Short mmCIF file of C-alpha atoms in Angstrom, two decimals:
data_model
loop_
_atom_site.label_atom_id
_atom_site.label_comp_id
_atom_site.label_asym_id
_atom_site.label_seq_id
_atom_site.Cartn_x
_atom_site.Cartn_y
_atom_site.Cartn_z
CA UNK A 1 96.58 93.36 129.17
CA UNK A 2 97.81 92.14 125.87
CA UNK A 3 96.20 89.37 124.03
CA UNK A 4 98.63 88.73 121.04
CA UNK A 5 102.34 88.59 121.89
CA UNK A 6 104.63 89.32 119.20
CA UNK A 7 108.33 88.70 119.98
CA UNK A 8 111.14 89.83 119.40
CA UNK A 9 110.32 93.51 119.64
CA UNK A 10 113.59 94.37 117.59
CA UNK A 11 116.54 92.45 115.71
CA UNK A 12 118.87 93.64 114.10
CA UNK A 13 120.69 90.95 111.65
CA UNK A 14 123.32 90.89 108.68
CA UNK A 15 122.47 90.56 105.36
CA UNK A 16 121.62 87.13 104.04
CA UNK A 17 121.13 85.75 107.34
CA UNK A 18 117.36 84.74 108.31
CA UNK A 19 115.14 85.86 111.24
CA UNK A 20 112.31 84.35 112.82
CA UNK A 21 109.27 86.41 113.99
CA UNK A 22 106.84 84.78 116.57
CA UNK A 23 103.10 85.72 117.08
CA UNK A 24 101.40 84.03 120.11
CA UNK A 25 97.63 84.29 121.11
CA UNK A 26 97.87 84.50 124.81
CA UNK A 27 94.07 83.49 125.95
CA UNK A 28 92.41 82.31 122.80
CA UNK A 29 93.21 80.10 119.91
CA UNK A 30 93.38 81.57 116.86
CA UNK A 31 92.67 79.39 113.54
CA UNK A 32 93.81 82.42 111.38
CA UNK A 33 96.65 84.83 111.89
CA UNK A 34 97.37 87.66 110.01
CA UNK A 35 100.87 89.44 108.80
CA UNK A 36 101.09 92.63 108.09
CA UNK A 37 104.12 94.92 107.06
CA UNK A 38 104.38 98.88 107.63
CA UNK A 39 106.79 100.64 105.36
CA UNK A 40 108.07 104.16 106.57
CA UNK A 41 105.65 106.70 106.20
CA UNK A 42 102.97 104.40 104.69
CA UNK A 43 100.10 102.22 105.79
CA UNK A 44 100.06 98.43 106.74
CA UNK A 45 99.72 96.46 103.95
CA UNK A 46 98.67 92.84 104.13
CA UNK A 47 101.04 90.29 103.76
CA UNK A 48 99.67 86.85 103.96
CA UNK A 49 96.89 84.92 105.76
CA UNK A 50 98.13 82.44 108.16
CA UNK A 51 95.94 79.45 108.41
CA UNK A 52 96.56 76.58 111.32
CA UNK A 53 97.15 73.37 109.92
CA UNK A 54 97.37 74.49 106.38
CA UNK A 55 99.71 76.34 104.02
CA UNK A 56 99.66 80.66 104.05
CA UNK A 57 97.72 82.73 101.54
CA UNK A 58 100.00 85.16 100.39
CA UNK A 59 99.06 88.44 98.64
CA UNK A 60 100.17 89.45 95.44
CA UNK A 61 103.35 90.42 95.07
CA UNK A 62 104.64 88.90 98.47
CA UNK A 63 107.48 86.38 97.88
CA UNK A 64 106.40 82.89 99.92
CA UNK A 65 109.77 81.56 99.41
CA UNK A 66 110.93 84.92 101.14
CA UNK A 67 108.38 85.11 104.09
CA UNK A 68 107.73 81.37 105.29
CA UNK A 69 105.35 81.34 107.29
CA UNK A 70 104.18 78.69 109.88
CA UNK A 71 101.17 78.19 111.95
CA UNK A 72 101.67 74.72 113.52
CA UNK A 73 99.15 75.25 116.60
CA UNK A 74 96.03 77.13 117.24
CA UNK A 75 97.99 79.81 119.64
CA UNK A 76 101.52 80.30 117.24
CA UNK A 77 102.34 81.57 113.78
CA UNK A 78 105.52 82.49 112.51
CA UNK A 79 107.12 84.68 110.11
CA UNK A 80 110.67 83.61 108.90
CA UNK A 81 112.36 86.41 106.58
CA UNK A 82 114.76 84.13 104.70
CA UNK A 83 118.43 85.47 102.95
CA UNK A 84 117.11 89.40 104.60
CA UNK A 85 118.33 92.39 102.70
CA UNK A 86 118.49 95.85 103.81
CA UNK A 87 115.12 96.19 101.72
CA UNK A 88 113.58 93.66 104.00
CA UNK A 89 114.10 96.40 106.74
CA UNK A 90 110.69 97.25 108.12
CA UNK A 91 107.95 96.99 110.90
CA UNK A 92 106.31 93.95 111.00
CA UNK A 93 103.09 93.22 113.13
CA UNK A 94 100.86 90.18 113.11
CA UNK A 95 97.27 90.09 114.31
CA UNK A 96 94.63 87.34 115.23
CA UNK A 97 91.27 87.45 115.26
CA UNK A 98 89.21 86.25 118.49
CA UNK A 99 86.35 84.08 117.37
CA UNK A 100 84.79 84.44 113.86
CA UNK A 101 82.99 87.08 111.64
CA UNK A 102 83.34 90.57 113.22
CA UNK A 103 84.86 89.75 116.12
CA UNK A 104 87.99 92.50 116.71
CA UNK A 105 91.61 91.64 115.16
CA UNK A 106 94.13 92.00 117.88
CA UNK A 107 97.14 93.14 117.01
CA UNK A 108 100.78 92.18 118.20
CA UNK A 109 103.28 94.89 119.08
CA UNK A 110 105.45 94.78 115.99
CA UNK A 111 108.48 93.79 115.03
CA UNK A 112 111.58 96.30 114.06
CA UNK A 113 113.55 94.16 111.61
CA UNK A 114 116.90 96.09 110.54
CA UNK A 115 118.78 94.48 107.78
CA UNK A 116 122.53 95.57 107.85
CA UNK B 1 88.55 96.80 95.11
CA UNK B 2 87.91 98.25 98.48
CA UNK B 3 89.73 101.01 99.51
CA UNK B 4 90.43 103.57 102.18
CA UNK B 5 91.68 107.27 101.86
CA UNK B 6 92.57 109.50 104.94
CA UNK B 7 93.90 112.72 105.26
CA UNK B 8 97.89 112.86 104.74
CA UNK B 9 99.61 114.41 107.96
CA UNK B 10 101.19 115.18 110.16
CA UNK B 11 98.25 117.53 111.88
CA UNK B 12 99.76 119.59 114.42
CA UNK B 13 97.71 121.30 117.08
CA UNK B 14 97.60 122.67 120.33
CA UNK B 15 96.46 121.31 123.55
CA UNK B 16 92.62 121.42 123.79
CA UNK B 17 92.07 122.62 120.46
CA UNK B 18 89.13 120.46 118.33
CA UNK B 19 90.45 117.24 116.03
CA UNK B 20 88.71 116.11 113.19
CA UNK B 21 90.56 113.73 110.69
CA UNK B 22 88.98 112.77 107.45
CA UNK B 23 88.26 109.27 106.06
CA UNK B 24 86.55 108.14 103.09
CA UNK B 25 85.93 104.61 101.68
CA UNK B 26 84.91 102.72 98.60
CA UNK B 27 83.82 99.10 99.33
CA UNK B 28 81.72 96.46 97.53
CA UNK B 29 79.97 95.33 99.93
CA UNK B 30 78.63 96.87 103.15
CA UNK B 31 81.87 97.21 105.31
CA UNK B 32 82.26 97.97 109.06
CA UNK B 33 84.42 100.56 109.98
CA UNK B 34 87.40 101.21 112.28
CA UNK B 35 90.01 103.47 113.54
CA UNK B 36 93.21 102.00 114.66
CA UNK B 37 96.15 104.29 116.89
CA UNK B 38 99.24 103.32 117.18
CA UNK B 39 101.42 104.77 119.47
CA UNK B 40 104.97 105.24 119.27
CA UNK B 41 106.64 102.23 119.81
CA UNK B 42 103.60 100.39 120.25
CA UNK B 43 101.09 97.99 118.02
CA UNK B 44 97.71 98.85 117.15
CA UNK B 45 94.81 99.50 119.19
CA UNK B 46 91.15 99.47 118.49
CA UNK B 47 89.63 102.76 119.68
CA UNK B 48 86.66 103.04 117.51
CA UNK B 49 84.28 100.81 115.56
CA UNK B 50 81.12 100.96 113.34
CA UNK B 51 79.01 98.53 112.17
CA UNK B 52 76.50 99.79 110.36
CA UNK B 53 74.80 103.26 108.99
CA UNK B 54 74.84 106.40 111.28
CA UNK B 55 76.49 104.05 114.34
CA UNK B 56 78.66 106.19 116.05
CA UNK B 57 81.52 104.80 117.53
CA UNK B 58 83.36 106.28 120.58
CA UNK B 59 86.19 105.94 123.03
CA UNK B 60 87.82 108.05 125.37
CA UNK B 61 86.61 111.53 123.97
CA UNK B 62 86.98 110.25 120.01
CA UNK B 63 84.16 109.75 118.36
CA UNK B 64 82.97 108.60 114.52
CA UNK B 65 79.92 108.18 112.73
CA UNK B 66 79.34 105.83 109.70
CA UNK B 67 77.92 107.93 107.16
CA UNK B 68 76.69 105.50 104.21
CA UNK B 69 75.76 108.49 101.92
CA UNK B 70 79.08 110.26 101.76
CA UNK B 71 81.05 106.95 102.47
CA UNK B 72 82.59 108.68 105.42
CA UNK B 73 83.69 107.85 109.16
CA UNK B 74 85.58 111.14 110.24
CA UNK B 75 87.44 110.86 113.26
CA UNK B 76 86.73 113.67 116.01
CA UNK B 77 87.77 115.06 119.64
CA UNK B 78 86.76 118.18 121.03
CA UNK B 79 89.75 118.44 122.97
CA UNK B 80 93.07 117.09 122.37
CA UNK B 81 95.75 116.27 124.84
CA UNK B 82 99.26 115.80 124.06
CA UNK B 83 98.87 112.12 125.32
CA UNK B 84 96.61 111.81 122.04
CA UNK B 85 99.56 112.21 119.77
CA UNK B 86 99.96 109.36 118.11
CA UNK B 87 99.52 107.67 114.29
CA UNK B 88 95.60 107.04 113.24
CA UNK B 89 94.26 104.48 110.76
CA UNK B 90 91.15 104.62 109.51
CA UNK B 91 90.24 100.81 108.23
CA UNK B 92 87.80 98.80 106.87
CA UNK B 93 86.22 95.29 107.23
CA UNK B 94 84.20 94.12 104.17
CA UNK B 95 82.64 90.70 104.48
CA UNK B 96 82.98 90.34 100.39
CA UNK B 97 86.85 90.09 101.12
CA UNK B 98 86.77 87.46 103.59
CA UNK B 99 86.75 90.27 106.76
CA UNK B 100 90.07 91.30 105.92
CA UNK B 101 90.99 94.98 107.15
CA UNK B 102 91.97 97.08 104.33
CA UNK B 103 93.97 100.70 105.63
CA UNK B 104 94.17 104.27 104.72
CA UNK B 105 97.93 105.64 104.88
CA UNK B 106 97.54 106.62 108.40
CA UNK B 107 97.65 110.49 109.64
CA UNK B 108 99.97 111.46 112.19
CA UNK B 109 98.81 114.01 115.11
CA UNK B 110 101.26 115.53 117.20
CA UNK B 111 99.34 117.80 120.18
CA UNK B 112 101.87 120.55 121.05
CA UNK B 113 101.41 121.72 125.30
#
C-alpha cells in the first residue's frame, strides 16, 4: 500500500488565495522530503528539499516566499502556494526517502492545482 | 550538470508488440538509474532500478540494463498490454548531487487492443 500520502489530490482555488498541500510518510520517519512540480507534457522539476526542523532548500528559480515549505515533524511536510495565480496551476508531487543513501524514494499521488 | 534524455512520445503500439523506450544520461559521478511509471491519475511508481554497470533491473516483464559504455538505460518489454499505457520517466540519482533525482522528459506509451 501507499507509504506516502499526499492531500488533497485535487484543489481548485481563486486567484489571490493560498493553498496548502500536505505530504505524510505513513509508516516511516523521513528527515527529508522533496517537492516536485510537473508542467503539462513536461518532466518533474524539483522545487525544494524539505528538511525536518530546518529551512527548506530551494532550487534556483523557485520563489521561496511564494512556495512556503514547512517540515514540522518527521512524518509531515507541507507546501503552501501563497497568493496563487493561474500560472501556478500545475501538478505538485512530494516524495520521501525511507532510510538513507540509495534507499528508494516513495512518491505521493500528487496534487492537481487549478487556479481560476 | 547531470541530465537525462529519453525519446519523445507518444509511443503507440498494438497489444503484444515489443517495446523499447530509449534513455541516455550524462552524470559527473557514477549514478544509479531508474525507470518510474505514472499511470493516469496516479503518482509515480518505481518499476526498475540499477545501481552499477551491467546491472539489469526487471519488473513485471519490463527490463532495463545499465550500460556504462553507452551511458544508456533503455526500457524494454517483450509483449505490451493495454494496461501498460502510462507515462514512463527515466531518472538518475547521483551521489555527487546529493542523491537527488534528475528526470528525463517522460515518454507517453499508448497501447491499443
